[in-house]
mmCIF file of N, CA and C in Angstrom:
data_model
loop_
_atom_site.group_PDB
_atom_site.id
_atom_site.type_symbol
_atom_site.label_atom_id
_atom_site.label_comp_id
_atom_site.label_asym_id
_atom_site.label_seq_id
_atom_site.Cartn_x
_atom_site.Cartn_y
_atom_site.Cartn_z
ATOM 1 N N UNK B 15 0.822 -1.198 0.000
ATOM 2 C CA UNK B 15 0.000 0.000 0.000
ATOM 3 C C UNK B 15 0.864 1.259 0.000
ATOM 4 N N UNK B 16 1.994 1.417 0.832
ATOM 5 C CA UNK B 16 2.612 2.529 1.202
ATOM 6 C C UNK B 16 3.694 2.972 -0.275
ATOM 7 N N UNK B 17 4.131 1.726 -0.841
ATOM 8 C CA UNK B 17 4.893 1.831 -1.996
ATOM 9 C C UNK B 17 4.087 2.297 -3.276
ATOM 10 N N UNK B 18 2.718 1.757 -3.176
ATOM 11 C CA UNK B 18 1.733 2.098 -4.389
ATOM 12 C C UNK B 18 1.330 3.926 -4.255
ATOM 13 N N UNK B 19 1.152 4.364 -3.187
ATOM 14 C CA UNK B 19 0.943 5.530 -2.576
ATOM 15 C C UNK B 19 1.859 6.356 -2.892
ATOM 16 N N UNK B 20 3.561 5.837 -2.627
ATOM 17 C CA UNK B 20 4.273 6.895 -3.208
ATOM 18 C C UNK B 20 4.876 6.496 -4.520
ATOM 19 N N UNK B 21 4.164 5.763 -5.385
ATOM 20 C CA UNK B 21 4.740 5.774 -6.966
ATOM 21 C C UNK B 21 3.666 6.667 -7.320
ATOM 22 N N UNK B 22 2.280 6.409 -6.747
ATOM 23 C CA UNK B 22 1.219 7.645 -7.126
ATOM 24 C C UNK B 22 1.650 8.876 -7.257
ATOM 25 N N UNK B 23 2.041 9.613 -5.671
ATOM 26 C CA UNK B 23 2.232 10.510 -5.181
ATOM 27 C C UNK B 23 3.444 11.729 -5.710
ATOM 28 N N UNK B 24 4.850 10.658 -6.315
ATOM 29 C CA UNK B 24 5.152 10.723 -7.540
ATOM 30 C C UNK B 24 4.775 10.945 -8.671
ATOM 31 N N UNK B 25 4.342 9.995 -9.367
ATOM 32 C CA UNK B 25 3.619 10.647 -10.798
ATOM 33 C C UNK B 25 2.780 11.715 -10.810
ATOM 34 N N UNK B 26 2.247 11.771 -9.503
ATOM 35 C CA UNK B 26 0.852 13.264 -9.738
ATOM 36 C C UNK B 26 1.762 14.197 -9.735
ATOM 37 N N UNK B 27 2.848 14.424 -8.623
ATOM 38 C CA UNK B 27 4.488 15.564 -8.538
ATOM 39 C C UNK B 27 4.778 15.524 -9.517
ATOM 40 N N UNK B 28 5.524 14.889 -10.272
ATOM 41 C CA UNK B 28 5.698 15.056 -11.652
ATOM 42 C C UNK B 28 4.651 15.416 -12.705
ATOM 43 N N UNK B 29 3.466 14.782 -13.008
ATOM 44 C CA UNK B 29 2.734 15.478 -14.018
ATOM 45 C C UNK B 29 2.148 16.860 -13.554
ATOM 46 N N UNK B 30 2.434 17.243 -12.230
ATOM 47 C CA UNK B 30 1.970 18.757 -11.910
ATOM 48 C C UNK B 30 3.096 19.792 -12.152
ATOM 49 N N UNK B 31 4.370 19.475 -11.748
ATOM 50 C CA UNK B 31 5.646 19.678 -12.328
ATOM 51 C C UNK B 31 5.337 20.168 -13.971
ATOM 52 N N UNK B 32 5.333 18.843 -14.721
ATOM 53 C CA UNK B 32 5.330 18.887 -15.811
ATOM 54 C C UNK B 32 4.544 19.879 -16.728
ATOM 55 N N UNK B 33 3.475 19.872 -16.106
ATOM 56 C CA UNK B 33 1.661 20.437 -16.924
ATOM 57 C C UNK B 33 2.382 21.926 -16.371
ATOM 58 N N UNK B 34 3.298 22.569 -15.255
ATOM 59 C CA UNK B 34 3.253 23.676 -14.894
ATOM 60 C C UNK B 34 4.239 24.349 -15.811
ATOM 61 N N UNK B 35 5.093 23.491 -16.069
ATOM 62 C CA UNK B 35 6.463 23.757 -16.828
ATOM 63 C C UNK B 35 6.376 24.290 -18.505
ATOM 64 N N UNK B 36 4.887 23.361 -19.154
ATOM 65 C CA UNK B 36 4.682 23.258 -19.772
ATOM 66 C C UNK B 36 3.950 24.562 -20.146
ATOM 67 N N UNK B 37 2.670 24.901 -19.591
ATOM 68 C CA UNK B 37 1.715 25.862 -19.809
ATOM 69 C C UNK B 37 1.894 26.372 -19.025
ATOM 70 N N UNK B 38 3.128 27.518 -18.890
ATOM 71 C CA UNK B 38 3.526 28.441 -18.241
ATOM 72 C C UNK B 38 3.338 29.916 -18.549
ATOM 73 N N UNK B 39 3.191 28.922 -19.788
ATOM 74 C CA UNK B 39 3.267 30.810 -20.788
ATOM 75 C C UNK B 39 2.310 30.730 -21.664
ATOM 76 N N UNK B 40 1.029 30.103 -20.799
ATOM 77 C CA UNK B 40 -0.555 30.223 -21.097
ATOM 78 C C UNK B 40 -1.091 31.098 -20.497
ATOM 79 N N UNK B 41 -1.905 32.352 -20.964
ATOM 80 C CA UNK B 41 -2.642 32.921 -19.935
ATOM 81 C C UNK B 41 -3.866 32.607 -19.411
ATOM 82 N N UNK B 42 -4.450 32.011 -19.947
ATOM 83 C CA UNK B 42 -5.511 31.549 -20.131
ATOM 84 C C UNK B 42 -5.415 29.833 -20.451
ATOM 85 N N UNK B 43 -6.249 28.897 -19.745
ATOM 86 C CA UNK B 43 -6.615 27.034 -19.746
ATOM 87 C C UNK B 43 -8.214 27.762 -19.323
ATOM 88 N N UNK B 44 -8.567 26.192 -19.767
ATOM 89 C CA UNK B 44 -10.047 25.767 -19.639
ATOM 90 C C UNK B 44 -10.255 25.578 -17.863
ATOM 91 N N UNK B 45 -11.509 25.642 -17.802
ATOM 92 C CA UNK B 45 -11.592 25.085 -16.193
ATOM 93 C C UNK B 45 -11.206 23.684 -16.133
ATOM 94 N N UNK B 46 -11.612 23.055 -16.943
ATOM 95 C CA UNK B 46 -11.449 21.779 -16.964
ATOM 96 C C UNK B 46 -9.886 21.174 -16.628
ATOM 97 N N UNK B 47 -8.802 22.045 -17.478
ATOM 98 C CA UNK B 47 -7.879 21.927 -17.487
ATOM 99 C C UNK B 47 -7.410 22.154 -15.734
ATOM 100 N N UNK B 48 -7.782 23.428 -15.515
ATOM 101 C CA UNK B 48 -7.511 23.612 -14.323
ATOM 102 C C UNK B 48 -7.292 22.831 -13.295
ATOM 103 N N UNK B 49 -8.690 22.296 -12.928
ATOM 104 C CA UNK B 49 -8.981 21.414 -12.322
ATOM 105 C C UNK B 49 -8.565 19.855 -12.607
ATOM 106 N N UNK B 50 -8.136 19.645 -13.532
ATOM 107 C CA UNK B 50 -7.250 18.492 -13.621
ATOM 108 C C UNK B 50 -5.914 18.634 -12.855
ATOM 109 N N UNK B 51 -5.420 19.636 -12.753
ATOM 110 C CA UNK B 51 -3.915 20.513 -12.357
ATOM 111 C C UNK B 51 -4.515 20.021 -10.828
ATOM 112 N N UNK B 52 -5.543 20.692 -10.164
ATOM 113 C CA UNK B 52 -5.770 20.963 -8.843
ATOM 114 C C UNK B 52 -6.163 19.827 -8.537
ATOM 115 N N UNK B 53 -6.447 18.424 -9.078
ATOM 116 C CA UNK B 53 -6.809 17.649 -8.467
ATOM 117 C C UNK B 53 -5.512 16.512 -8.248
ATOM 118 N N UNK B 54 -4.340 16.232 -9.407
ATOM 119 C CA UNK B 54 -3.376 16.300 -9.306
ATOM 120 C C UNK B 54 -2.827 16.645 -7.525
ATOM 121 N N UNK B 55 -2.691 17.974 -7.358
ATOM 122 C CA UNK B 55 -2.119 18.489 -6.395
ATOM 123 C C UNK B 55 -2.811 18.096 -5.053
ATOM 124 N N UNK B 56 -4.496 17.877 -5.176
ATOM 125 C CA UNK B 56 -5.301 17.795 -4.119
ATOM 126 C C UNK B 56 -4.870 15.959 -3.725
ATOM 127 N N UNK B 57 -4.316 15.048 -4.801
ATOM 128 C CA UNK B 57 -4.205 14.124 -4.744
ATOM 129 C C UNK B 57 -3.096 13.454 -3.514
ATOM 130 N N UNK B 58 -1.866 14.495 -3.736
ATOM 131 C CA UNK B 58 -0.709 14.622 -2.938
ATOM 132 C C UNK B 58 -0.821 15.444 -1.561
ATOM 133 N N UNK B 59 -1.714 15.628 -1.598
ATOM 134 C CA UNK B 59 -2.375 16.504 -0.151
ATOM 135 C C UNK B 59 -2.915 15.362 0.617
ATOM 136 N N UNK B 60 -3.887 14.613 -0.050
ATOM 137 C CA UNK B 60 -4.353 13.625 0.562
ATOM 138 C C UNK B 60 -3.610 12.244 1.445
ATOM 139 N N UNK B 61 -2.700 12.057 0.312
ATOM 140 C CA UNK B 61 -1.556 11.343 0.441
ATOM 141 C C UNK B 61 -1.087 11.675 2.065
ATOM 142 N N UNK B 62 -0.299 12.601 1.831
ATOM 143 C CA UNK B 62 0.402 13.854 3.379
ATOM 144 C C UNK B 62 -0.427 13.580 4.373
ATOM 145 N N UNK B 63 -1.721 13.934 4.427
ATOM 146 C CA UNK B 63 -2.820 14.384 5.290
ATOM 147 C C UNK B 63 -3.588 13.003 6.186
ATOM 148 N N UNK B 64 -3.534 11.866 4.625
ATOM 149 C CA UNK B 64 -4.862 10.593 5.375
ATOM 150 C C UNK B 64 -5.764 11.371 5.424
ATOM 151 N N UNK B 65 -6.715 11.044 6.534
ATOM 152 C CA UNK B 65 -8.650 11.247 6.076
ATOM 153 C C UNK B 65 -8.169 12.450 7.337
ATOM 154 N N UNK B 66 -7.810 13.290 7.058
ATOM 155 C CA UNK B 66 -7.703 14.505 7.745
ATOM 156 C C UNK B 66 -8.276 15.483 6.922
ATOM 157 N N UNK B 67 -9.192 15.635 5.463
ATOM 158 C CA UNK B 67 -9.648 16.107 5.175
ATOM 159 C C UNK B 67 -10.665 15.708 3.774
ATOM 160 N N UNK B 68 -11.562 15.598 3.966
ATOM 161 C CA UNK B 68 -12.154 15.450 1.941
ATOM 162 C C UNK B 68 -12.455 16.606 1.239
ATOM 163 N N UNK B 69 -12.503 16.211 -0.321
ATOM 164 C CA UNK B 69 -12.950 17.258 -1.040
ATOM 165 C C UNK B 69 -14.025 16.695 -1.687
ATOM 166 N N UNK B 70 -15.083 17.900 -2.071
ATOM 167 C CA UNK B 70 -16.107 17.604 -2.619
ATOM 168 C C UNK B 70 -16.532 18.759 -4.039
ATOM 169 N N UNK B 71 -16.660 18.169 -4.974
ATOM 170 C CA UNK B 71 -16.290 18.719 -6.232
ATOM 171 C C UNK B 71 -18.159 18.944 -6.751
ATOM 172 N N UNK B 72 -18.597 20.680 -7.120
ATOM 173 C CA UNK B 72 -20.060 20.631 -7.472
ATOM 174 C C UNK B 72 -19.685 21.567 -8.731
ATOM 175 N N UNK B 73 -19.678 20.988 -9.889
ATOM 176 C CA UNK B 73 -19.591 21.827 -11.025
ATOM 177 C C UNK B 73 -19.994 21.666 -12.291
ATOM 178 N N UNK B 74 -20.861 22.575 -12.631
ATOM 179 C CA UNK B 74 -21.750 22.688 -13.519
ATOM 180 C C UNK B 74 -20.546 22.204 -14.733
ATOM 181 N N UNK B 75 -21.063 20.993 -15.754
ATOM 182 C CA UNK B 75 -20.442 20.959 -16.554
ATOM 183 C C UNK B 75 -20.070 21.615 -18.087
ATOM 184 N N UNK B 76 -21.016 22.570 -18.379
ATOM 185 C CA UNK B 76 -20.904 24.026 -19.113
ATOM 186 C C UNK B 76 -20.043 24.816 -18.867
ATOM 187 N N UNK B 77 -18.971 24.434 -17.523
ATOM 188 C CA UNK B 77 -18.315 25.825 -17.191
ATOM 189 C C UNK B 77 -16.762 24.996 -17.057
ATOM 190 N N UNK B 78 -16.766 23.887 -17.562
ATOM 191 C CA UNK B 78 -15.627 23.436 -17.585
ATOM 192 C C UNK B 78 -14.883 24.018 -18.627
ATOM 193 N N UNK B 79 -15.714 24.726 -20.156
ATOM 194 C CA UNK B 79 -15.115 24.953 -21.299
ATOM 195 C C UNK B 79 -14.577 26.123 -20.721
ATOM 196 N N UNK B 80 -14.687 27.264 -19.974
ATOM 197 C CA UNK B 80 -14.425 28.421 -20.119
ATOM 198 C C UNK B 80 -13.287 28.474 -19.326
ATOM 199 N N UNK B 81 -12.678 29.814 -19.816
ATOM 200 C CA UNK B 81 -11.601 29.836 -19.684
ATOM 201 C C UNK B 81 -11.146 30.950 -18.869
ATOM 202 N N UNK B 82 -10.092 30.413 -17.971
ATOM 203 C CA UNK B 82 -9.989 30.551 -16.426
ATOM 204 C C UNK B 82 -7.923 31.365 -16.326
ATOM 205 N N UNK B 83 -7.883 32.032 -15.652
ATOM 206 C CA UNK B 83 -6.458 32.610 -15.812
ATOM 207 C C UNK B 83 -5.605 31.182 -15.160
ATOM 208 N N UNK B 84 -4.625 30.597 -16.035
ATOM 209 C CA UNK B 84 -3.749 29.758 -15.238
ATOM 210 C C UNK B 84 -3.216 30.083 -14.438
ATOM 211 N N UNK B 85 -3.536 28.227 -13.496
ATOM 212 C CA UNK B 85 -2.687 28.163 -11.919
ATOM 213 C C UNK B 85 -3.538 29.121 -11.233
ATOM 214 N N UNK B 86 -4.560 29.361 -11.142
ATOM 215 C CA UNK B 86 -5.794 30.389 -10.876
ATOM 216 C C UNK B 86 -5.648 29.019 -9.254
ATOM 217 N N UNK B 87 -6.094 28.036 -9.554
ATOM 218 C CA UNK B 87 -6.668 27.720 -8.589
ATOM 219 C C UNK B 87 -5.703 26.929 -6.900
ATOM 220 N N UNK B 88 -4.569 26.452 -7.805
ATOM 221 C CA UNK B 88 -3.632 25.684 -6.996
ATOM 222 C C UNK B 88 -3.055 26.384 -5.913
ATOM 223 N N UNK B 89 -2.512 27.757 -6.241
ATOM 224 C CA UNK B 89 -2.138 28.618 -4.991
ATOM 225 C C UNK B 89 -3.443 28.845 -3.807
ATOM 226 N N UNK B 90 -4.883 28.846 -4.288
ATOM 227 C CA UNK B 90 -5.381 29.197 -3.528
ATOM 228 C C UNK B 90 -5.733 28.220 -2.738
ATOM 229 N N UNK B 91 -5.689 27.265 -3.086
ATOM 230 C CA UNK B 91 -6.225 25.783 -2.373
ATOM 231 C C UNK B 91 -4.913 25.661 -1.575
ATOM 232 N N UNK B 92 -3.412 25.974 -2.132
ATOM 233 C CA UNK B 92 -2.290 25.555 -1.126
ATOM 234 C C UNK B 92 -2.141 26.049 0.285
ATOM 235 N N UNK B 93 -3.011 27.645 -0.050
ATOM 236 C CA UNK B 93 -2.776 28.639 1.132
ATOM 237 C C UNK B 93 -3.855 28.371 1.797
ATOM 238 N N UNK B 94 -5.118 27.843 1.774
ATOM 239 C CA UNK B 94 -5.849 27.021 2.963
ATOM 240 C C UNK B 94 -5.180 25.500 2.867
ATOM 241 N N UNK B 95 -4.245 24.901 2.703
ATOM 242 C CA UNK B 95 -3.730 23.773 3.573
ATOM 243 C C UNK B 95 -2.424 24.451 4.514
ATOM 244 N N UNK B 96 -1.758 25.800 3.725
ATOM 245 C CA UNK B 96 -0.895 26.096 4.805
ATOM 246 C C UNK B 96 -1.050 26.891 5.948
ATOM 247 N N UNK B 97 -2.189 27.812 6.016
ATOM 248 C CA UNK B 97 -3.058 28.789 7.362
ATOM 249 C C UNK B 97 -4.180 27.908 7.604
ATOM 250 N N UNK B 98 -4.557 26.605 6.876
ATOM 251 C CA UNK B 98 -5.825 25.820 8.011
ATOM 252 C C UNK B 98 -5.759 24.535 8.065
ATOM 253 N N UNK B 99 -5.361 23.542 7.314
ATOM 254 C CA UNK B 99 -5.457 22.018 7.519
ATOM 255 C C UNK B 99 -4.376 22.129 8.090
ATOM 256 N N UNK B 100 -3.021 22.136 7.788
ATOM 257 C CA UNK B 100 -2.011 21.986 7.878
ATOM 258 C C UNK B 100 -1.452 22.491 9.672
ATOM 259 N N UNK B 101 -2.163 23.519 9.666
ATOM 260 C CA UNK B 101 -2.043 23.941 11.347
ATOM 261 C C UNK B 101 -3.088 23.527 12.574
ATOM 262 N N UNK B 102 -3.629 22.508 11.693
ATOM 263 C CA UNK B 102 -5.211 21.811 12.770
ATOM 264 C C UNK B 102 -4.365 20.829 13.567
#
């Protein structure tokens, strides 16, 4: 379990790495895109954390096409695990 967890935990680091490296000098991704990025990252949180927290995802699927300023969402989700999960 613990070895499967961090080959995961790995590949999501790396393809978030990667996807950031990549579309850096995008101003603009889809939500969709986004949220592939943030779930990635939310994945390796989980990992860290165990059931110290869930996420629950409500989104209209019309609004996945539109288009969202990149990395819009990952900083903001990091800075409530570093001023609130992270200090519980």
């Amino acid at each position: 379990q613990k070895n499967e967890e961090a080959v995961e935990m790995i590949s999501g680091l790396s393809d978030l790495l990667r996807n950031t490296l990549t579309n850096s000098a995008e101003q603009l991704v889809t939500l969709e895109d986004e949220l592939h990025l943030l779930k990635k990252y939310l994945y390796i949180e989980q990992v860290r954390f165990k059931d110290k927290f869930a996420v629950e995802y409500c989104i209209q699927p019309e609004s996945l096409a539109c288009q969202v300023p990149n990395l819009l969402l990952q900083p903001i989700v990091e800075n409530a695990f570093k001023y609130g999960i992270a200090k519980s």
